[in-house]
Short mmCIF file of C-alpha atoms in Angstrom, two decimals:
data_model
loop_
_atom_site.label_atom_id
_atom_site.label_comp_id
_atom_site.label_asym_id
_atom_site.label_seq_id
_atom_site.Cartn_x
_atom_site.Cartn_y
_atom_site.Cartn_z
CA MET A 20 -29.77 -93.68 5.01
CA ALA A 21 -26.71 -94.84 3.10
CA ASN A 22 -25.38 -93.30 -0.12
CA ARG A 23 -25.15 -94.52 -3.72
CA LEU A 24 -21.37 -94.23 -3.63
CA GLN A 25 -21.44 -97.12 -1.09
CA LEU A 26 -18.65 -95.67 0.98
CA GLU A 27 -19.11 -98.25 3.73
CA GLU A 28 -18.16 -101.18 1.47
CA LEU A 29 -14.75 -102.81 1.96
CA SER A 30 -13.81 -102.11 -1.65
CA ALA A 31 -14.53 -98.39 -1.12
CA ALA A 32 -11.39 -97.92 1.00
CA PRO A 33 -9.64 -95.83 -1.71
CA LYS A 34 -12.71 -93.61 -1.95
CA ARG A 35 -12.77 -93.20 1.84
CA ALA A 36 -9.10 -92.25 1.73
CA LEU A 37 -9.92 -89.45 -0.71
CA MET A 38 -12.85 -88.32 1.45
CA ASN A 39 -10.53 -88.32 4.47
CA ALA A 40 -8.19 -86.06 2.53
CA MET A 41 -10.99 -83.47 2.33
CA GLY A 42 -11.78 -83.72 6.04
CA TYR A 43 -15.01 -85.72 5.86
CA THR A 44 -15.65 -87.90 8.93
CA THR A 45 -16.70 -91.53 8.99
CA GLU A 46 -20.21 -90.51 10.02
CA GLN A 47 -20.47 -88.08 7.10
CA MET A 48 -19.46 -90.88 4.74
CA ARG A 49 -22.36 -93.01 6.00
CA ARG A 50 -24.95 -90.37 5.11
CA PRO A 51 -26.56 -89.48 1.75
CA LEU A 52 -24.35 -87.25 -0.38
CA VAL A 53 -26.17 -84.12 -1.50
CA GLY A 54 -24.64 -82.13 -4.34
CA ILE A 55 -24.96 -78.36 -3.85
CA VAL A 56 -24.94 -77.09 -7.43
CA ASN A 57 -23.71 -73.53 -7.05
CA SER A 58 -23.30 -70.95 -9.80
CA PHE A 59 -21.41 -68.40 -7.72
CA ASN A 60 -19.00 -66.13 -9.52
CA GLU A 61 -17.68 -62.59 -9.26
CA VAL A 62 -18.99 -61.62 -12.70
CA VAL A 63 -22.79 -61.65 -12.29
CA PRO A 64 -24.53 -59.37 -9.74
CA GLY A 65 -27.17 -62.03 -9.28
CA HIS A 66 -24.53 -64.59 -8.31
CA ILE A 67 -22.02 -62.59 -6.28
CA HIS A 68 -23.68 -63.62 -2.99
CA LEU A 69 -24.42 -67.27 -3.75
CA SER A 70 -21.59 -68.64 -1.61
CA GLU A 71 -23.38 -67.23 1.41
CA LEU A 72 -26.63 -68.88 0.38
CA ALA A 73 -24.82 -72.15 -0.33
CA ARG A 74 -23.63 -72.12 3.28
CA ALA A 75 -27.26 -71.79 4.39
CA VAL A 76 -28.34 -74.66 2.12
CA LYS A 77 -25.58 -76.85 3.56
CA ASP A 78 -26.75 -76.01 7.08
CA GLY A 79 -30.21 -77.28 6.14
CA VAL A 80 -28.84 -80.49 4.65
CA LEU A 81 -26.71 -81.11 7.75
CA LEU A 82 -29.69 -80.47 10.04
CA ALA A 83 -31.67 -83.10 8.15
CA GLY A 84 -28.96 -85.76 8.25
CA GLY A 85 -27.23 -85.40 4.88
CA THR A 86 -23.67 -84.66 3.79
CA PRO A 87 -23.52 -81.62 1.49
CA MET A 88 -20.83 -81.44 -1.20
CA GLU A 89 -20.63 -78.21 -3.17
CA PHE A 90 -19.51 -77.81 -6.78
CA ASN A 91 -19.83 -75.00 -9.29
CA THR A 92 -20.98 -74.38 -12.82
CA ILE A 93 -20.59 -71.39 -15.14
CA GLY A 94 -22.85 -68.35 -15.44
CA VAL A 95 -22.95 -65.58 -18.06
CA CYS A 96 -24.16 -62.07 -17.20
CA ASP A 97 -26.44 -61.06 -20.06
CA GLY A 98 -26.13 -57.39 -19.16
CA LEU A 99 -22.35 -57.46 -19.53
CA ALA A 100 -22.54 -59.69 -22.62
CA MET A 101 -25.13 -57.46 -24.31
CA GLY A 102 -24.37 -55.65 -27.55
CA HIS A 103 -21.26 -57.55 -28.66
CA THR A 104 -20.08 -61.02 -29.66
CA GLY A 105 -20.28 -62.19 -26.07
CA MET A 106 -24.08 -62.42 -26.29
CA LYS A 107 -23.68 -65.24 -28.81
CA TYR A 108 -22.55 -67.39 -25.89
CA SER A 109 -25.41 -66.68 -23.50
CA LEU A 110 -28.12 -69.04 -24.78
CA PRO A 111 -25.59 -71.73 -25.78
CA SER A 112 -24.29 -71.67 -22.19
CA ARG A 113 -27.63 -73.20 -21.14
CA GLU A 114 -26.63 -76.51 -22.71
CA LEU A 115 -23.09 -76.34 -21.29
CA ILE A 116 -24.50 -75.83 -17.81
CA ALA A 117 -26.82 -78.82 -18.15
CA ASP A 118 -24.05 -81.02 -19.52
CA SER A 119 -21.51 -80.03 -16.86
CA ILE A 120 -23.95 -80.76 -14.03
CA GLU A 121 -24.79 -84.11 -15.59
CA CYS A 122 -21.08 -84.96 -15.66
CA MET A 123 -20.54 -84.03 -12.01
CA ALA A 124 -23.67 -85.70 -10.67
CA ARG A 125 -23.20 -88.96 -12.57
CA ALA A 126 -19.46 -89.13 -11.94
CA HIS A 127 -19.83 -88.77 -8.18
CA CYS A 128 -23.09 -90.66 -7.60
CA PHE A 129 -24.86 -87.91 -5.67
CA ASP A 130 -28.03 -89.04 -3.96
CA ALA A 131 -29.81 -85.70 -4.29
CA LEU A 132 -29.15 -82.15 -5.47
CA VAL A 133 -29.91 -78.59 -4.44
CA PHE A 134 -29.64 -76.14 -7.32
CA LEU A 135 -28.52 -72.55 -6.68
CA PRO A 136 -29.16 -70.51 -9.84
CA ASN A 137 -30.30 -66.94 -10.29
CA CYS A 138 -29.78 -65.32 -13.66
CA ASP A 139 -30.97 -65.85 -17.18
CA LYS A 140 -29.63 -69.07 -18.74
CA ILE A 141 -28.43 -70.59 -15.48
CA VAL A 142 -31.96 -71.33 -14.25
CA PRO A 143 -33.08 -73.19 -17.39
CA GLY A 144 -29.70 -74.89 -17.73
CA MET A 145 -30.11 -76.29 -14.23
CA LEU A 146 -33.73 -77.26 -14.97
CA LEU A 147 -32.56 -79.27 -17.99
CA ALA A 148 -29.98 -81.00 -15.80
CA ALA A 149 -32.56 -81.77 -13.11
CA ALA A 150 -34.90 -83.28 -15.71
CA ARG A 151 -32.12 -85.34 -17.25
CA LEU A 152 -30.71 -86.67 -13.97
CA ASP A 153 -34.10 -87.24 -12.27
CA LEU A 154 -32.62 -87.20 -8.78
CA PRO A 155 -34.52 -85.76 -5.80
CA CYS A 156 -33.79 -82.05 -5.90
CA VAL A 157 -34.87 -78.56 -4.88
CA PHE A 158 -34.25 -75.19 -6.55
CA VAL A 159 -33.45 -72.11 -4.48
CA SER A 160 -32.48 -68.98 -6.37
CA GLY A 161 -30.35 -66.06 -5.25
CA GLY A 162 -33.37 -63.74 -5.32
CA PRO A 163 -34.08 -60.43 -7.04
CA MET A 164 -32.27 -57.14 -6.67
CA LEU A 165 -34.02 -54.27 -4.91
CA SER A 166 -35.39 -51.20 -6.65
CA LEU A 167 -35.20 -48.26 -4.27
CA ASP A 168 -36.50 -45.43 -6.43
CA GLY A 169 -38.45 -47.23 -9.14
CA SER A 170 -35.47 -47.51 -11.50
CA ASP A 171 -33.77 -50.70 -12.67
CA LEU A 172 -31.23 -51.84 -15.25
CA ASN A 173 -33.71 -51.32 -18.08
CA THR A 174 -34.10 -47.70 -16.97
CA VAL A 175 -30.39 -47.25 -17.65
CA PHE A 176 -30.61 -48.91 -21.07
CA GLU A 177 -33.48 -46.61 -22.04
CA ALA A 178 -31.63 -43.60 -20.62
CA VAL A 179 -28.86 -44.21 -23.16
CA GLY A 180 -31.46 -43.79 -25.91
CA ALA A 181 -32.76 -40.66 -24.21
CA CYS A 182 -29.21 -39.23 -24.17
CA HIS A 183 -28.80 -39.91 -27.88
CA ALA A 184 -32.11 -38.14 -28.50
CA GLY A 185 -31.03 -35.14 -26.41
CA LYS A 186 -33.69 -35.84 -23.78
CA MET A 187 -31.22 -36.50 -20.95
CA ASN A 188 -27.78 -35.15 -20.12
CA GLN A 189 -24.69 -37.16 -19.22
CA GLU A 190 -24.76 -36.04 -15.59
CA THR A 191 -28.27 -37.39 -15.05
CA LEU A 192 -27.28 -40.65 -16.74
CA SER A 193 -24.26 -40.97 -14.45
CA GLN A 194 -26.45 -40.44 -11.39
CA LEU A 195 -28.84 -43.13 -12.63
CA GLU A 196 -25.96 -45.60 -13.02
CA GLU A 197 -25.25 -45.21 -9.30
CA THR A 198 -28.80 -45.94 -8.12
CA ALA A 199 -30.52 -48.26 -10.60
CA CYS A 200 -28.87 -51.46 -9.32
CA PRO A 201 -28.54 -50.86 -5.54
CA SER A 202 -27.92 -54.43 -4.35
CA CYS A 203 -26.90 -57.90 -5.38
CA GLY A 204 -29.54 -60.11 -6.97
CA SER A 205 -31.14 -60.70 -10.34
CA CYS A 206 -32.26 -57.46 -12.04
CA SER A 207 -35.40 -56.29 -10.27
CA GLY A 208 -38.11 -56.38 -12.96
CA MET A 209 -40.02 -59.30 -14.46
CA PHE A 210 -37.10 -59.99 -16.75
CA THR A 211 -35.93 -63.45 -17.84
CA ALA A 212 -34.13 -64.46 -14.64
CA ASN A 213 -36.99 -63.56 -12.35
CA SER A 214 -39.49 -65.04 -14.78
CA MET A 215 -37.79 -68.43 -14.62
CA ASN A 216 -37.28 -68.29 -10.85
CA CYS A 217 -41.00 -67.58 -10.43
CA LEU A 218 -41.95 -70.37 -12.82
CA CYS A 219 -39.87 -72.83 -10.77
CA GLU A 220 -42.51 -72.32 -8.07
CA ALA A 221 -45.29 -72.98 -10.59
CA LEU A 222 -43.53 -76.15 -11.74
CA GLY A 223 -43.45 -77.33 -8.12
CA ILE A 224 -39.67 -77.73 -7.96
CA ALA A 225 -39.02 -74.69 -5.72
CA LEU A 226 -40.46 -73.53 -2.41
CA PRO A 227 -42.82 -70.55 -2.05
CA GLY A 228 -40.87 -67.29 -2.22
CA ASN A 229 -38.17 -68.65 -4.51
CA GLY A 230 -38.90 -66.12 -7.25
CA SER A 231 -39.72 -63.01 -5.25
CA ILE A 232 -37.98 -62.81 -1.85
CA PRO A 233 -35.29 -60.13 -2.40
CA ALA A 234 -31.69 -61.30 -2.39
CA VAL A 235 -30.74 -59.17 0.61
CA TYR A 236 -33.63 -60.18 2.89
CA ALA A 237 -32.94 -62.53 5.80
CA GLN A 238 -35.93 -64.55 4.56
CA ARG A 239 -33.78 -65.58 1.60
CA LYS A 240 -31.26 -67.26 3.93
CA ARG A 241 -34.04 -69.00 5.81
CA LEU A 242 -35.48 -70.21 2.51
CA ALA A 243 -32.06 -71.63 1.58
CA LYS A 244 -31.89 -73.55 4.88
CA GLN A 245 -35.42 -74.81 4.31
CA ALA A 246 -34.41 -75.97 0.83
CA GLY A 247 -31.59 -78.05 2.35
CA GLU A 248 -34.02 -79.72 4.74
CA THR A 249 -36.62 -80.19 2.01
CA VAL A 250 -34.26 -82.02 -0.33
CA MET A 251 -33.59 -84.60 2.39
CA ALA A 252 -37.33 -85.14 2.83
CA ALA A 253 -37.68 -85.50 -0.95
CA LEU A 254 -34.87 -88.06 -0.94
CA ARG A 255 -36.58 -90.11 1.77
CA ALA A 256 -39.86 -89.95 -0.16
CA ASP A 257 -38.09 -90.70 -3.48
CA LEU A 258 -39.74 -87.58 -4.94
CA LYS A 259 -38.04 -86.78 -8.24
CA PRO A 260 -38.40 -84.21 -11.06
CA SER A 261 -40.34 -86.76 -13.12
CA ASP A 262 -42.97 -86.68 -10.38
CA LEU A 263 -43.15 -82.88 -10.49
CA ILE A 264 -42.49 -81.74 -14.05
CA THR A 265 -45.42 -83.18 -15.95
CA GLU A 266 -47.65 -82.04 -18.79
CA GLU A 267 -50.01 -80.64 -16.16
CA SER A 268 -47.34 -78.69 -14.27
CA VAL A 269 -45.92 -77.26 -17.51
CA ARG A 270 -49.42 -76.05 -18.36
CA ASN A 271 -49.63 -74.55 -14.88
CA ALA A 272 -46.30 -72.79 -15.48
CA LEU A 273 -47.58 -71.34 -18.75
CA ALA A 274 -50.73 -70.15 -16.98
CA VAL A 275 -48.68 -68.42 -14.27
CA ASP A 276 -46.46 -67.03 -17.03
CA MET A 277 -49.54 -65.36 -18.57
CA ALA A 278 -50.80 -64.02 -15.24
CA LEU A 279 -47.41 -62.55 -14.31
CA GLY A 280 -46.47 -61.24 -17.76
CA CYS A 281 -43.14 -63.05 -17.92
CA SER A 282 -40.31 -62.74 -20.41
CA THR A 283 -40.73 -64.13 -23.94
CA ASN A 284 -37.63 -66.22 -23.18
CA SER A 285 -39.74 -68.27 -20.77
CA VAL A 286 -41.42 -69.92 -23.77
CA LEU A 287 -38.04 -70.90 -25.19
CA HIS A 288 -36.91 -72.41 -21.89
CA LEU A 289 -40.17 -74.16 -20.98
CA PHE A 290 -40.20 -75.77 -24.42
CA ALA A 291 -36.61 -76.93 -23.93
CA LEU A 292 -37.56 -78.38 -20.54
CA ALA A 293 -40.57 -80.16 -22.05
CA HIS A 294 -38.30 -81.61 -24.73
CA GLU A 295 -35.90 -82.89 -22.06
CA MET A 296 -38.82 -84.51 -20.22
CA GLY A 297 -40.26 -86.04 -23.40
CA LEU A 298 -43.44 -83.92 -23.18
CA THR A 299 -45.27 -82.58 -26.23
CA VAL A 300 -45.90 -78.83 -26.39
CA ASP A 301 -46.29 -76.38 -29.25
CA LEU A 302 -46.81 -72.67 -29.74
CA ASP A 303 -50.56 -73.09 -30.26
CA LEU A 304 -50.72 -74.19 -26.62
CA VAL A 305 -49.26 -70.83 -25.57
CA ASN A 306 -52.07 -68.98 -27.33
CA GLU A 307 -54.68 -71.39 -26.00
CA ILE A 308 -53.60 -70.76 -22.41
CA SER A 309 -53.12 -67.03 -23.02
CA GLU A 310 -56.71 -66.72 -24.18
CA ARG A 311 -58.13 -68.21 -21.00
CA VAL A 312 -55.71 -66.83 -18.37
CA PRO A 313 -55.86 -63.08 -17.72
CA ASN A 314 -52.88 -60.85 -17.04
CA LEU A 315 -52.99 -60.04 -13.31
CA CYS A 316 -49.61 -58.34 -12.80
CA ARG A 317 -47.79 -55.50 -14.52
CA LEU A 318 -44.26 -55.63 -13.15
CA ALA A 319 -41.44 -53.68 -14.80
CA PRO A 320 -41.01 -53.22 -17.73
CA ALA A 321 -44.79 -53.48 -18.28
CA GLY A 322 -45.55 -51.40 -15.16
CA ASN A 323 -44.01 -49.63 -12.19
CA TYR A 324 -43.91 -52.53 -9.70
CA HIS A 325 -40.85 -54.71 -9.07
CA LEU A 326 -40.25 -58.16 -7.61
CA GLN A 327 -40.05 -56.87 -4.04
CA ASP A 328 -43.61 -55.59 -4.50
CA LEU A 329 -44.74 -58.99 -5.73
CA TRP A 330 -43.27 -60.59 -2.60
CA THR A 331 -44.99 -58.09 -0.31
CA ALA A 332 -48.27 -58.76 -2.15
CA GLY A 333 -48.03 -62.48 -1.44
CA GLY A 334 -45.64 -63.79 -4.07
CA VAL A 335 -46.15 -66.30 -6.86
CA TYR A 336 -48.27 -68.60 -4.71
CA ALA A 337 -50.71 -65.72 -4.14
CA VAL A 338 -50.97 -65.27 -7.92
CA MET A 339 -51.71 -68.99 -8.22
CA ASN A 340 -54.24 -68.72 -5.42
CA GLU A 341 -56.05 -66.01 -7.40
CA LEU A 342 -56.05 -68.22 -10.50
CA THR A 343 -57.81 -71.01 -8.61
CA LYS A 344 -60.95 -68.85 -8.51
CA GLY A 345 -61.46 -69.49 -12.19
CA ASN A 346 -60.17 -73.07 -12.32
CA ARG A 347 -57.15 -71.93 -14.34
CA LEU A 348 -54.74 -74.37 -12.67
CA ASN A 349 -54.46 -78.11 -12.12
CA LEU A 350 -54.42 -78.36 -8.33
CA ASP A 351 -53.65 -82.08 -8.19
CA VAL A 352 -49.99 -81.71 -9.21
CA LYS A 353 -47.32 -82.42 -6.60
CA THR A 354 -44.93 -79.88 -5.14
CA VAL A 355 -41.41 -80.55 -3.89
CA THR A 356 -42.69 -80.71 -0.31
CA GLY A 357 -44.78 -83.74 -1.28
CA ALA A 358 -48.05 -81.83 -0.83
CA ARG A 359 -50.48 -81.27 -3.68
CA LEU A 360 -50.70 -77.73 -5.02
CA GLY A 361 -54.33 -77.45 -3.99
CA GLU A 362 -53.42 -78.30 -0.40
CA VAL A 363 -50.99 -75.41 0.02
CA LEU A 364 -52.43 -72.54 -2.03
CA PRO A 365 -55.13 -71.58 0.53
CA ASN A 366 -52.28 -70.56 2.86
CA HIS A 367 -51.12 -67.88 0.42
CA PRO A 368 -53.78 -65.19 -0.04
CA VAL A 369 -53.23 -62.01 -2.03
CA LYS A 370 -52.15 -59.19 0.32
CA ASP A 371 -52.21 -56.30 -2.14
CA HIS A 372 -54.68 -56.27 -5.03
CA ALA A 373 -52.96 -53.25 -6.55
CA VAL A 374 -49.96 -55.47 -7.37
CA ILE A 375 -51.87 -58.71 -7.99
CA ARG A 376 -55.17 -57.79 -9.57
CA PRO A 377 -58.32 -59.79 -8.73
CA LEU A 378 -59.28 -62.35 -11.35
CA GLU A 379 -62.46 -60.39 -12.09
CA ASN A 380 -60.53 -57.12 -12.61
CA PRO A 381 -57.35 -58.01 -14.51
CA TYR A 382 -55.06 -55.70 -16.43
CA ALA A 383 -56.09 -57.62 -19.55
CA ALA A 384 -58.47 -60.49 -20.21
CA SER A 385 -55.75 -62.37 -22.06
CA GLY A 386 -52.30 -63.37 -20.88
CA GLY A 387 -49.00 -61.52 -20.97
CA LEU A 388 -47.56 -63.38 -23.98
CA ALA A 389 -48.84 -64.00 -27.50
CA VAL A 390 -47.59 -66.09 -30.41
CA LEU A 391 -48.03 -64.67 -33.90
CA PHE A 392 -48.29 -66.68 -37.12
CA GLY A 393 -48.39 -65.68 -40.76
CA ASN A 394 -46.29 -65.74 -43.92
CA LEU A 395 -43.47 -63.95 -42.10
CA ALA A 396 -43.46 -66.52 -39.27
CA PRO A 397 -45.17 -69.74 -40.40
CA ASN A 398 -43.84 -71.57 -37.34
CA GLY A 399 -44.49 -68.70 -34.97
CA ALA A 400 -43.00 -65.63 -33.29
CA VAL A 401 -43.38 -64.46 -29.68
CA VAL A 402 -44.25 -61.05 -28.21
CA LYS A 403 -44.69 -59.82 -24.64
CA ARG A 404 -48.19 -58.48 -25.19
CA SER A 405 -48.49 -57.03 -21.70
CA ALA A 406 -45.58 -54.63 -22.43
CA VAL A 407 -47.05 -53.36 -25.72
CA LYS A 408 -48.98 -50.08 -25.73
CA ASP A 409 -52.60 -50.45 -26.85
CA SER A 410 -51.91 -48.22 -29.85
CA MET A 411 -49.32 -50.72 -31.13
CA LEU A 412 -51.35 -53.93 -30.74
CA THR A 413 -52.34 -53.54 -34.38
CA PHE A 414 -49.79 -51.84 -36.62
CA THR A 415 -48.78 -51.70 -40.26
CA GLY A 416 -45.40 -50.19 -41.04
CA THR A 417 -42.53 -49.91 -43.48
CA ALA A 418 -39.65 -52.37 -43.20
CA LYS A 419 -36.14 -51.17 -42.40
CA VAL A 420 -33.98 -54.28 -42.74
CA PHE A 421 -30.66 -55.01 -41.01
CA ASP A 422 -28.46 -58.10 -41.14
CA GLY A 423 -27.43 -58.06 -37.49
CA GLU A 424 -27.93 -56.03 -34.33
CA GLU A 425 -25.00 -53.63 -34.69
CA ALA A 426 -26.24 -52.08 -37.96
CA ALA A 427 -29.70 -51.62 -36.46
CA ILE A 428 -28.39 -49.85 -33.36
CA GLN A 429 -26.29 -47.51 -35.48
CA ALA A 430 -29.31 -46.66 -37.62
CA ILE A 431 -31.59 -46.05 -34.65
CA TYR A 432 -29.13 -43.76 -32.90
CA GLY A 433 -28.36 -42.06 -36.21
CA GLY A 434 -31.99 -41.09 -36.76
CA ALA A 435 -32.53 -43.39 -39.76
CA VAL A 436 -35.48 -45.09 -38.05
CA GLN A 437 -38.63 -42.97 -38.02
CA ALA A 438 -42.22 -43.26 -36.79
CA GLY A 439 -44.11 -45.78 -38.90
CA ASP A 440 -41.11 -48.08 -39.44
CA VAL A 441 -40.79 -51.77 -38.65
CA VAL A 442 -37.16 -52.54 -37.80
CA VAL A 443 -36.28 -56.04 -39.05
CA ILE A 444 -33.13 -57.59 -37.57
CA ARG A 445 -32.30 -60.95 -39.11
CA TYR A 446 -29.56 -63.58 -39.12
CA GLU A 447 -29.63 -63.51 -35.32
CA GLY A 448 -31.42 -66.85 -34.84
CA PRO A 449 -30.13 -69.94 -33.00
CA ALA A 450 -28.05 -71.11 -35.98
CA GLY A 451 -27.75 -67.85 -37.90
CA GLY A 452 -26.20 -65.80 -35.10
CA PRO A 453 -25.20 -68.28 -33.98
CA GLY A 454 -26.52 -68.14 -30.43
CA MET A 455 -29.78 -66.18 -30.85
CA ARG A 456 -28.51 -62.99 -29.26
CA GLU A 457 -30.73 -61.10 -26.85
CA MET A 458 -31.22 -57.53 -28.01
CA LEU A 459 -32.18 -55.10 -25.27
CA GLY A 460 -30.07 -52.39 -26.89
CA PRO A 461 -32.25 -51.74 -29.98
CA THR A 462 -35.57 -51.90 -28.10
CA SER A 463 -34.29 -49.66 -25.31
CA ALA A 464 -32.97 -47.22 -27.88
CA ILE A 465 -36.38 -47.09 -29.55
CA ALA A 466 -38.14 -46.60 -26.20
CA GLY A 467 -35.59 -44.09 -24.91
CA MET A 468 -35.94 -41.99 -28.06
CA GLY A 469 -39.72 -41.91 -27.64
CA LEU A 470 -40.50 -44.18 -30.61
CA ASP A 471 -42.02 -47.15 -28.75
CA GLU A 472 -45.56 -46.06 -29.73
CA SER A 473 -44.74 -45.67 -33.41
CA VAL A 474 -42.02 -48.22 -34.29
CA ALA A 475 -42.13 -52.04 -34.16
CA LEU A 476 -39.17 -54.43 -34.14
CA ILE A 477 -39.08 -57.96 -35.54
CA THR A 478 -36.21 -60.45 -35.27
CA ASP A 479 -35.31 -64.11 -35.44
CA GLY A 480 -33.16 -63.40 -32.38
CA ARG A 481 -34.40 -62.81 -28.83
CA PHE A 482 -35.36 -59.94 -26.61
CA SER A 483 -34.58 -59.40 -22.97
CA GLY A 484 -37.44 -59.75 -20.52
CA ALA A 485 -36.74 -56.06 -19.84
CA THR A 486 -37.96 -55.19 -23.33
CA ARG A 487 -41.14 -53.18 -23.79
CA GLY A 488 -42.94 -52.16 -26.94
CA ALA A 489 -43.96 -54.05 -30.07
CA ALA A 490 -40.84 -56.22 -30.04
CA ILE A 491 -41.52 -59.55 -31.74
CA GLY A 492 -38.84 -62.20 -31.52
CA HIS A 493 -38.15 -65.90 -32.11
CA VAL A 494 -39.35 -65.61 -35.74
CA SER A 495 -39.39 -69.16 -37.11
CA PRO A 496 -38.09 -70.38 -39.47
CA GLU A 497 -35.08 -68.12 -38.99
CA ALA A 498 -33.29 -66.34 -41.83
CA ALA A 499 -30.38 -68.80 -41.89
CA ALA A 500 -32.84 -71.64 -42.48
CA GLY A 501 -34.44 -69.85 -45.43
CA GLY A 502 -37.35 -68.38 -43.50
CA ALA A 503 -39.36 -65.55 -45.04
CA ILE A 504 -37.59 -63.00 -42.83
CA ALA A 505 -34.49 -63.53 -45.02
CA PHE A 506 -36.36 -62.12 -48.02
CA VAL A 507 -37.88 -58.96 -46.54
CA GLN A 508 -36.50 -55.82 -48.17
CA ASP A 509 -36.51 -52.13 -47.30
CA GLY A 510 -39.83 -50.52 -48.08
CA ASP A 511 -41.97 -53.65 -47.72
CA GLN A 512 -45.14 -53.25 -45.71
CA ILE A 513 -45.51 -55.49 -42.64
CA GLN A 514 -48.85 -55.97 -40.90
CA ILE A 515 -48.93 -56.87 -37.20
CA ASP A 516 -52.16 -57.85 -35.41
CA ILE A 517 -51.33 -59.09 -31.91
CA PRO A 518 -54.94 -59.69 -30.77
CA ALA A 519 -55.49 -61.80 -33.90
CA HIS A 520 -52.13 -63.60 -33.41
CA SER A 521 -50.97 -62.69 -36.91
CA MET A 522 -47.97 -61.10 -38.61
CA ASN A 523 -47.67 -60.88 -42.38
CA LEU A 524 -45.36 -59.52 -45.03
CA LEU A 525 -47.67 -57.70 -47.47
CA VAL A 526 -46.26 -59.04 -50.73
CA THR A 527 -47.84 -61.59 -53.03
CA GLU A 528 -46.99 -65.27 -52.69
CA GLY A 529 -45.52 -65.12 -56.20
CA GLU A 530 -43.23 -62.21 -55.28
CA LEU A 531 -42.03 -63.99 -52.17
CA GLU A 532 -41.28 -67.16 -54.14
CA THR A 533 -39.36 -65.12 -56.74
CA ARG A 534 -37.21 -63.58 -54.02
CA LYS A 535 -36.50 -67.01 -52.57
CA ARG A 536 -35.30 -68.24 -55.95
CA GLU A 537 -33.22 -65.21 -56.84
CA ARG A 538 -31.76 -64.07 -53.53
CA PRO A 539 -29.07 -66.26 -51.92
CA LEU A 540 -28.92 -66.59 -48.16
CA ARG A 541 -26.14 -64.82 -46.32
CA THR A 542 -22.92 -66.81 -45.99
CA PRO A 543 -22.69 -67.90 -42.34
CA PRO A 544 -19.96 -66.21 -40.31
CA LYS A 545 -16.90 -68.35 -39.70
CA GLU A 546 -17.03 -69.80 -36.19
CA THR A 547 -14.68 -72.04 -34.26
CA GLY A 548 -14.89 -73.96 -31.00
CA TYR A 549 -18.15 -74.30 -29.16
CA LEU A 550 -20.18 -71.93 -31.36
CA LYS A 551 -19.28 -73.96 -34.45
CA ARG A 552 -20.54 -77.15 -32.80
CA TYR A 553 -23.61 -75.35 -31.45
CA ARG A 554 -24.61 -73.97 -34.85
CA GLU A 555 -24.41 -77.41 -36.42
CA ARG A 556 -26.77 -79.03 -33.91
CA VAL A 557 -29.18 -76.40 -32.55
CA SER A 558 -32.90 -76.62 -33.35
CA SER A 559 -35.18 -73.73 -34.27
CA ALA A 560 -36.61 -71.35 -31.69
CA ASP A 561 -40.14 -72.79 -31.91
CA LYS A 562 -38.65 -76.09 -30.65
CA GLY A 563 -36.84 -74.43 -27.74
CA ALA A 564 -33.44 -73.99 -29.47
CA VAL A 565 -32.31 -77.34 -28.09
CA ILE A 566 -29.29 -79.37 -29.09
CA THR A 567 -30.38 -82.39 -31.12
#
């Protein structure tokens, strides 16, 4: 097979001279050029080892007759960016990642691509790029971190709240810091990174094990080599993302999302991917699928299991195998190997029904996520239902309103938030933040202080996949767009009914209209550079917070 750069043509002599300068041989120049899209850096624990995996991917490409060419893109660590201005850049980095990959792939005429993501916005950023470029490609993630004693990063976040409440001493917290993150890899629970890496399998664009084989297992290296070989087979078969990411496979991904109990951020990213592919989805579809797909897994933060346990139990493909018993999946969709989903699932039985519940004995009859509507969120808001205690599924409480995350954190740690309150954090949406900050700090503080069964939290921002409790995010329209959340005031009663998919501000329509007329919206913070451009063009959360 030749390459699209046409390096064998007479007129390509200058290009061959440049390839010679990098040490490529004549034979390598005759072969297809496969871009290895790496996101290695020394900032993110989930990415610190990706150079080693990239070497394995390149071995696979070479074995299958291709010429691998590695390049990098950026990656933000949400854990390090959490709780300060840096988090404003996390979600916007998704679009930068997609754009930068588009530039590199188009500029250098790659024939195929292997994507090496791992953490939060890098996975969806690369998915957007794959959809846009529509070149044969395979995703292989860096894999999840281990959990050796049942703790994880979220345990540390919640421990901070426990310390503030006098329930833990500094020495115990320091010991926890040393053990909670014992290896490289994406944080070990069903948080956003692992959610998206698992859903890549459901979309058909990644091989079995992509989302759950731990980062430090030798199987991860073998998977990377297999990905390199697979992309060459996809190139020969002209199998592209447009063949894999379809309305049916997106529905499959949402079904797997419900069964696994994935992060609320998965809705945001799947909607952005659907937008890139020109597919029509809406938040009603999430509830429709959630009502017919049961929740089969309770991985941290919803339960005590971690990703390594999911892998031992059979992985994502075993979850999908279980869903076939009730015809919850479309089995005719293609996978990146070229096989139909229904052809490969029988090879992946469930090995541990304690981790992956049988379809007839689920944790819950409905899925892990729910979308709520009402006068407080006419266009929807999202909650991780599987991580909400039964006592909080229906709740009416008193609003404590904060314009931004920092004021809310200070109030929670200061004891100003009490049982029966609904913490409302606004002006944190895609445009209002800008950047739709992820707020694990406030929810972890509430949980760590023992208030997660008596306090709810509502925001037009986002929550980490590590969040547990009645934490309802993505409220649309957001405050900056004049949504009802901008006009909530201290003391208002807010009614939440997750089983009924509703959330309402208990004031009259006339009162709400009066507030809208009389209360001006907050003046947007002055931004420069990328955030200024992002704020001007970003859509609402219910549309995936995409750049339009």
